[in-house]
mmCIF file of C-alpha atoms in Angstrom:
data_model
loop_
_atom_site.group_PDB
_atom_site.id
_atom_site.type_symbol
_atom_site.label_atom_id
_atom_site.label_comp_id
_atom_site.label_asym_id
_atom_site.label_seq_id
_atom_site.Cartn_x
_atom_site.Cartn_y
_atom_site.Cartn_z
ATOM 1 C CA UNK A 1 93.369 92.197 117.363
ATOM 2 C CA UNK A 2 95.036 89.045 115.326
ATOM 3 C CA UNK A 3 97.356 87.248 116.675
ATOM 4 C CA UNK A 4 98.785 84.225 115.678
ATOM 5 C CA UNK A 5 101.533 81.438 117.327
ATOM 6 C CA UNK A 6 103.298 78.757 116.273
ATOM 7 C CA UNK A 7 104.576 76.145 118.203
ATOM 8 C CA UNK A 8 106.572 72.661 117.587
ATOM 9 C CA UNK A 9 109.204 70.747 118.699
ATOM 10 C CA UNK A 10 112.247 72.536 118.393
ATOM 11 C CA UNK A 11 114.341 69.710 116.901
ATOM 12 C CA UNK A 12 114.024 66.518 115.751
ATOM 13 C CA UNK A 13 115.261 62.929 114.058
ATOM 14 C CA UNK A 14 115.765 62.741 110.655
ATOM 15 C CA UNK A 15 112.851 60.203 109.306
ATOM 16 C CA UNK A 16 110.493 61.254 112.246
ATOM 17 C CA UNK A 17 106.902 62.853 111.935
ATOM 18 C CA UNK A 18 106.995 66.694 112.668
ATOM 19 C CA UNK A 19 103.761 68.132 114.107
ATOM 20 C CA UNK A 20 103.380 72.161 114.576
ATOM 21 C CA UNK A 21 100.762 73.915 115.884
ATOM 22 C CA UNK A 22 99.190 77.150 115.703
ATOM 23 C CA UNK A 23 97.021 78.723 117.777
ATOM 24 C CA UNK A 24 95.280 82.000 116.321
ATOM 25 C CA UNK A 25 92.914 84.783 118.506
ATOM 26 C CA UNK A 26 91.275 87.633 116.535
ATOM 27 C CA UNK A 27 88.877 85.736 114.035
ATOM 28 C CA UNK A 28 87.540 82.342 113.817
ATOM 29 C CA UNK A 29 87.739 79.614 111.064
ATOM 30 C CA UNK A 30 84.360 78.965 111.668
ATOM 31 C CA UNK A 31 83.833 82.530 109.688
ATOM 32 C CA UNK A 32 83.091 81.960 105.929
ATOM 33 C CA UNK A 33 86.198 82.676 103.979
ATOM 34 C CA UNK A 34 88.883 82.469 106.261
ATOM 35 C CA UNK A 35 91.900 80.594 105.938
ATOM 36 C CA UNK A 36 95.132 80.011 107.702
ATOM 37 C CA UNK A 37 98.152 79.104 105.501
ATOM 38 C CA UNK A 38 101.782 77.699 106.608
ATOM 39 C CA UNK A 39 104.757 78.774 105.246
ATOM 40 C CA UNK A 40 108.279 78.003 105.825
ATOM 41 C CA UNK A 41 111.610 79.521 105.599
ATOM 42 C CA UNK A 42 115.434 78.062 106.063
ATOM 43 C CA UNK A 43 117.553 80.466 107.281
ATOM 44 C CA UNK A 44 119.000 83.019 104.608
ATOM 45 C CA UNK A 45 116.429 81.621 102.021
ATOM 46 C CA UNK A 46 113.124 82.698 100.505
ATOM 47 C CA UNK A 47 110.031 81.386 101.535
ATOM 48 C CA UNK A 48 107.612 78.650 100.667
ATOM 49 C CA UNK A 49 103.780 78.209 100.601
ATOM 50 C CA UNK A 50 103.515 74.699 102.122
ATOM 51 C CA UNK A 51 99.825 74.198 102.892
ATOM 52 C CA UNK A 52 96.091 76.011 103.849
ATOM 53 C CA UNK A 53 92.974 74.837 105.412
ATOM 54 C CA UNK A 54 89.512 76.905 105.119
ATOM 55 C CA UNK A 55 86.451 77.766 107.374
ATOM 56 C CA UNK A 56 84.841 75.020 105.476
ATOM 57 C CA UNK A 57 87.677 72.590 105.907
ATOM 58 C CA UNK A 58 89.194 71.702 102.527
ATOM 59 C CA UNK A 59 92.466 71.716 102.256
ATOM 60 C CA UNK A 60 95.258 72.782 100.130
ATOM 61 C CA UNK A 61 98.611 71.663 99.373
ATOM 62 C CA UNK A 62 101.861 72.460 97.571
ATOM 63 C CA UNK A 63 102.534 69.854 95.065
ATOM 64 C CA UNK A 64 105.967 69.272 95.877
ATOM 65 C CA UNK A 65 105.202 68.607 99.325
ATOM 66 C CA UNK A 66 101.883 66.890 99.026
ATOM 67 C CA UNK A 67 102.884 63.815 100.001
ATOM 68 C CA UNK A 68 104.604 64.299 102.941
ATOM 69 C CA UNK A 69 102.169 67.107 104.312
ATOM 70 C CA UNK A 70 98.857 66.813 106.520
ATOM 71 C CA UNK A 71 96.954 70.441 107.842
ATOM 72 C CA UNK A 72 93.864 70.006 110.210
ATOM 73 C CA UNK A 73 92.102 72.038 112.469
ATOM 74 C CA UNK A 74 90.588 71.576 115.969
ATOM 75 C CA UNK A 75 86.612 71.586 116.364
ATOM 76 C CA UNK A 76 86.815 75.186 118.184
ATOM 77 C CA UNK A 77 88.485 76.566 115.014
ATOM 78 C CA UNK A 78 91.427 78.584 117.263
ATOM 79 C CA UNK A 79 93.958 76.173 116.335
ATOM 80 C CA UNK A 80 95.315 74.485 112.990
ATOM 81 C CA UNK A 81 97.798 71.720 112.582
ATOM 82 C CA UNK A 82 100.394 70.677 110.301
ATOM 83 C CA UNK A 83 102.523 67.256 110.083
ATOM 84 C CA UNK A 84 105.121 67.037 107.818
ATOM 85 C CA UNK A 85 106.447 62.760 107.566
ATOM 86 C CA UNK A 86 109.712 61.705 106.873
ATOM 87 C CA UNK A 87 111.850 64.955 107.682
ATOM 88 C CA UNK A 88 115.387 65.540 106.136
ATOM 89 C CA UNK A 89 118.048 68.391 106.859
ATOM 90 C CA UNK A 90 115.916 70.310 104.277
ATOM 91 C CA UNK A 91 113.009 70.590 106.362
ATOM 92 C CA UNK A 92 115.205 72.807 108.517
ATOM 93 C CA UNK A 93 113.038 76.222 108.684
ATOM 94 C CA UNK A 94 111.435 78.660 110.494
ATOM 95 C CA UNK A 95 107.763 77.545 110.420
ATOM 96 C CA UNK A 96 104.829 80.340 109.840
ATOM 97 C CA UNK A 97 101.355 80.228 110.258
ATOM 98 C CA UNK A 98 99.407 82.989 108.675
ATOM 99 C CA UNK A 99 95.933 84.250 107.672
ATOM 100 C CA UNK A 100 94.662 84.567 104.269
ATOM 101 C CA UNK A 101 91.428 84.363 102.675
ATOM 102 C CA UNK A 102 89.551 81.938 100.111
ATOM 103 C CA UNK A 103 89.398 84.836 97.632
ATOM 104 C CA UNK A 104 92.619 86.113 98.100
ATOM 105 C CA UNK A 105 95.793 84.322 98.974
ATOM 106 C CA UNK A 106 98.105 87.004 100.491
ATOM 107 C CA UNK A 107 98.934 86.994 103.558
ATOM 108 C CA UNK A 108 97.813 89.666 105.787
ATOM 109 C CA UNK A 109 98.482 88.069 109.308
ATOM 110 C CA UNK A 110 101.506 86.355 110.470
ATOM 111 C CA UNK A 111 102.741 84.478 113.270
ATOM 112 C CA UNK A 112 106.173 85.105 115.026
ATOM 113 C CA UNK A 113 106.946 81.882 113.640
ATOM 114 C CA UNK A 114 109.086 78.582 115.098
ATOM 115 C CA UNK A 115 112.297 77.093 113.984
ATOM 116 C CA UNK A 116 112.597 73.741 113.388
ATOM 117 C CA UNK A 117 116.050 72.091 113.300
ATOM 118 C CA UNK A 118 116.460 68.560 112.276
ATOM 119 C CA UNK A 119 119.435 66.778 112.765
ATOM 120 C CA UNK A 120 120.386 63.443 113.931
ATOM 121 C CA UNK B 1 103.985 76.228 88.568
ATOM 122 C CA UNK B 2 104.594 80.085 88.403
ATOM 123 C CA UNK B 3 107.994 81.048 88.826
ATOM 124 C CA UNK B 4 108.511 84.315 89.820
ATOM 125 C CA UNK B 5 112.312 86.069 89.238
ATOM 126 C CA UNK B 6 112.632 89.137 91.433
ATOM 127 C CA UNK B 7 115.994 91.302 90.715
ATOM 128 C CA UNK B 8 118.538 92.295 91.593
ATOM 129 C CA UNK B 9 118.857 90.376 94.687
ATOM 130 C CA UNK B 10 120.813 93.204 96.532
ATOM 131 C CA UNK B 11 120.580 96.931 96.438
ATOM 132 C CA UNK B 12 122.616 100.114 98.573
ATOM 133 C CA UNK B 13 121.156 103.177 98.742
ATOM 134 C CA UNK B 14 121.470 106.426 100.567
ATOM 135 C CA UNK B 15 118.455 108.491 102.213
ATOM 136 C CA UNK B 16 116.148 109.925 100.149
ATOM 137 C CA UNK B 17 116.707 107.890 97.243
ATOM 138 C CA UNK B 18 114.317 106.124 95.248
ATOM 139 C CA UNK B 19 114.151 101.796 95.670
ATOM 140 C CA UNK B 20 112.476 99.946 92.348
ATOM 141 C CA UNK B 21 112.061 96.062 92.359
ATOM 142 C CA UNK B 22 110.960 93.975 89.560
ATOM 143 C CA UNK B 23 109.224 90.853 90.252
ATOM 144 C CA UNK B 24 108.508 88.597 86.473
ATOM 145 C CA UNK B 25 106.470 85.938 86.333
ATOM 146 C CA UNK B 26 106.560 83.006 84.341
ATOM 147 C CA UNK B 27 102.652 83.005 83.601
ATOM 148 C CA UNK B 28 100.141 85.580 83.255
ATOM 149 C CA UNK B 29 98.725 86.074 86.931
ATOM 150 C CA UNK B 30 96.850 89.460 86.252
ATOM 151 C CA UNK B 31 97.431 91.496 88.761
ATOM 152 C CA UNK B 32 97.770 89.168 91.901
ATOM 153 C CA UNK B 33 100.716 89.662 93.058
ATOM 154 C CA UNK B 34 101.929 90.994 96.880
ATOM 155 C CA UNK B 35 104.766 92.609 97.933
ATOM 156 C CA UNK B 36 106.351 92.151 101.636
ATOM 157 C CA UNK B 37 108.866 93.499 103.966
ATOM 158 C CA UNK B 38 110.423 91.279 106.158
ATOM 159 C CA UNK B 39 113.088 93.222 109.366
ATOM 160 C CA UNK B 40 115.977 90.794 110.573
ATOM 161 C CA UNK B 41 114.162 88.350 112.981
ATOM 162 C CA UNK B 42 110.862 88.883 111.840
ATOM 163 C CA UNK B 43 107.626 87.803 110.217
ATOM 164 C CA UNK B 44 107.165 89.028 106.605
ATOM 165 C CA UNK B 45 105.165 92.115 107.180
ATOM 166 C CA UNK B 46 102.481 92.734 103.813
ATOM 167 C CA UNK B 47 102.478 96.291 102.664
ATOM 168 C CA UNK B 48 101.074 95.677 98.780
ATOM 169 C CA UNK B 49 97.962 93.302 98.252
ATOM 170 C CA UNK B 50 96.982 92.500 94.863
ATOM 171 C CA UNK B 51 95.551 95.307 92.777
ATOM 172 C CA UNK B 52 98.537 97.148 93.860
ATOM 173 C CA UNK B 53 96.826 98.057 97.271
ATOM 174 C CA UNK B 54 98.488 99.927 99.569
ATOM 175 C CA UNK B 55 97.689 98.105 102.733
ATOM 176 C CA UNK B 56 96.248 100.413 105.931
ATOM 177 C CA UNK B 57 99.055 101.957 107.822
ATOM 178 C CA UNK B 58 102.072 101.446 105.102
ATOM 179 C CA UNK B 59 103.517 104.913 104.333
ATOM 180 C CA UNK B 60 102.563 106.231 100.503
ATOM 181 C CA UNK B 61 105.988 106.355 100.113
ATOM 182 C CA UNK B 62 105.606 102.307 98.912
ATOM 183 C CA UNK B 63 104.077 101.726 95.813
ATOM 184 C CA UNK B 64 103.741 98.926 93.274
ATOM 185 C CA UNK B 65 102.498 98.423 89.867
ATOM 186 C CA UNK B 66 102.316 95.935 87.095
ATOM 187 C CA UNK B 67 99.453 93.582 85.131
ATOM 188 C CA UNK B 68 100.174 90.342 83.652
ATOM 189 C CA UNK B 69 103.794 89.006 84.095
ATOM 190 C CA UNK B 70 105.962 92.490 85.085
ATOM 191 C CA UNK B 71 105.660 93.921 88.117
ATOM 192 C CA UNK B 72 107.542 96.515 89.702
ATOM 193 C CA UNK B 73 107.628 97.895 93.117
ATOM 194 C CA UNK B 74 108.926 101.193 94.453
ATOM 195 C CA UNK B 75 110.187 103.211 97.381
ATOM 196 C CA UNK B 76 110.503 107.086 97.099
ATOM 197 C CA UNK B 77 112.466 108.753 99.644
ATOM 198 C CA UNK B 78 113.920 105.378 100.888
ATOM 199 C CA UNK B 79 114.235 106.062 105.191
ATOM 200 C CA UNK B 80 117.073 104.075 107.401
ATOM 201 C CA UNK B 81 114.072 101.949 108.475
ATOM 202 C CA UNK B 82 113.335 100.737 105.243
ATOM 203 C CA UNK B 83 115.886 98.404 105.848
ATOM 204 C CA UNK B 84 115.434 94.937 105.363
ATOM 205 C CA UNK B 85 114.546 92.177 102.594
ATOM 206 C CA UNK B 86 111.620 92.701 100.219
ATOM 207 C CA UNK B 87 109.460 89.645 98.426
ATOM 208 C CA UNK B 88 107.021 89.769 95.566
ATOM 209 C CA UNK B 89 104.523 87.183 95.839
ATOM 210 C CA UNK B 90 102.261 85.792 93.551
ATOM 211 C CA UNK B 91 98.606 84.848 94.913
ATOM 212 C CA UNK B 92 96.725 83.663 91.183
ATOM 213 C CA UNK B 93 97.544 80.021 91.653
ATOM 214 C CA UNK B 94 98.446 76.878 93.564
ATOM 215 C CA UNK B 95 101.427 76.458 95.262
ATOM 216 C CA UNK B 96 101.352 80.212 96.124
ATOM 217 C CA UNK B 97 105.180 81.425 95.007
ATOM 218 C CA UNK B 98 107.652 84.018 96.373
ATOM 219 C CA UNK B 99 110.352 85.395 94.690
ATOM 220 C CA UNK B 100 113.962 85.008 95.932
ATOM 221 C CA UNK B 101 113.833 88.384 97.794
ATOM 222 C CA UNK B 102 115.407 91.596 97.845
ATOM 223 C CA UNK B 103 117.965 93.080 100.333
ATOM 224 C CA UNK B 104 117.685 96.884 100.938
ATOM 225 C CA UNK B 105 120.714 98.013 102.404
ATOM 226 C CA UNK B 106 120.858 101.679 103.357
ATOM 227 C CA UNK B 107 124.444 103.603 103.196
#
């Protein structure tokens, strides 16, 4: 069974660093082809591909973000990582995690996700 | 970047009716595009994968089709717990885009 979690901080400073995790059961990254994605959604709005890291660890970004955005993964491949720098108002969301593959990038698992206020 | 336009942003409908979504895209993605439902409170749930796939478990009452730029994607016999906001998707290129999203109100 998949399952996927987010976690982060909740809320947090304008201008600060904010660091999410997600922790994933149900399939490793260590498996050729796998990749988990994050996406992010402000309330009543649409959502947003931010950024994916692969089995093989490369890494992908959204261009409008790329800057500001860092994904990793830990060495047992159950948990990624995302830091976004510099957060504004508009970096309030509800953050997702969610598994895709290399040769396909929909999203077939998703986690419950976490919201993120930020606000001074 | 691929923009993708999905109309009309709200729809009501009674039981048994039938639901059809367009999703347009700004460039020619073949057909690699994914359709989701997402329930108040909750994670998008996928029920169309490119190649207008029905995903396991999704009722054949959802379907999609569409090649290119025009995609379209339907509910026959729309139920009360079809409720909820529908997004097209597109999966062909980098950043990965979502349209704006439909809401499926049921009278």
């Amino acid at each position: 069974q998949v399952t996927l979690k987010e976690s982060g901080p909740g809320m947090l400073q304008p201008s600060k660093t904010l660091s999410l995790t997600c922790s994933f059961s149900g399939f490793s990254l260590s498996t050729s082809g796998m990749v988990v994605s994050w996406i992010r959604q402000p309330s009543g709005k649409s959502l947003e591909w931010l950024a994916a890291i692969d089995w093989d660890g490369d890494k992908y970004y959204n261009p409008s973000l790329k800057s500001r955005l860092t994904v990793s993964k830990d060495t047992s491949n159950t948990q990624v990582f995302l830091k976004i720098t510099s957060v504004d108002i508009a970096d309030t969301a509800t953050y997702y995690c969610a598994r895709n593959t290399e040769a396909s990038y929909y999203f077939d698992y998703w986690g419950q996700g976490v919201m993120v206020t930020v606000s001074s | 970047e691929t923009t993708v336009t999905q109309s009309p942003a709200s729809l009501s409908m009674a039981v048994g009716e039938k639901v059809s979504i367009s999703c347009k895209t700004s460039t020619d993605i073949d057909d690699d595009m994914n359709w989701y439902q997402q329930k108040s409170g909750e994670a998008p749930k996928l029920l169309i994968s490119e190649g207008n796939t029905l995903r396991p478990g999704v009722p054949s009452r959802f379907s999609s089709s569409g090649y290119g730029t025009d995609f379209v994607f339907t509910i026959n016999n729309v139920l009360l717990g079809d409720e909820g906001i529908y997004y097209c998707q597109q999966s062909d290129n980098v950043p990965y885009t979502f349209g704006a999203g439909t809401k499926l109100e049921l009278k």
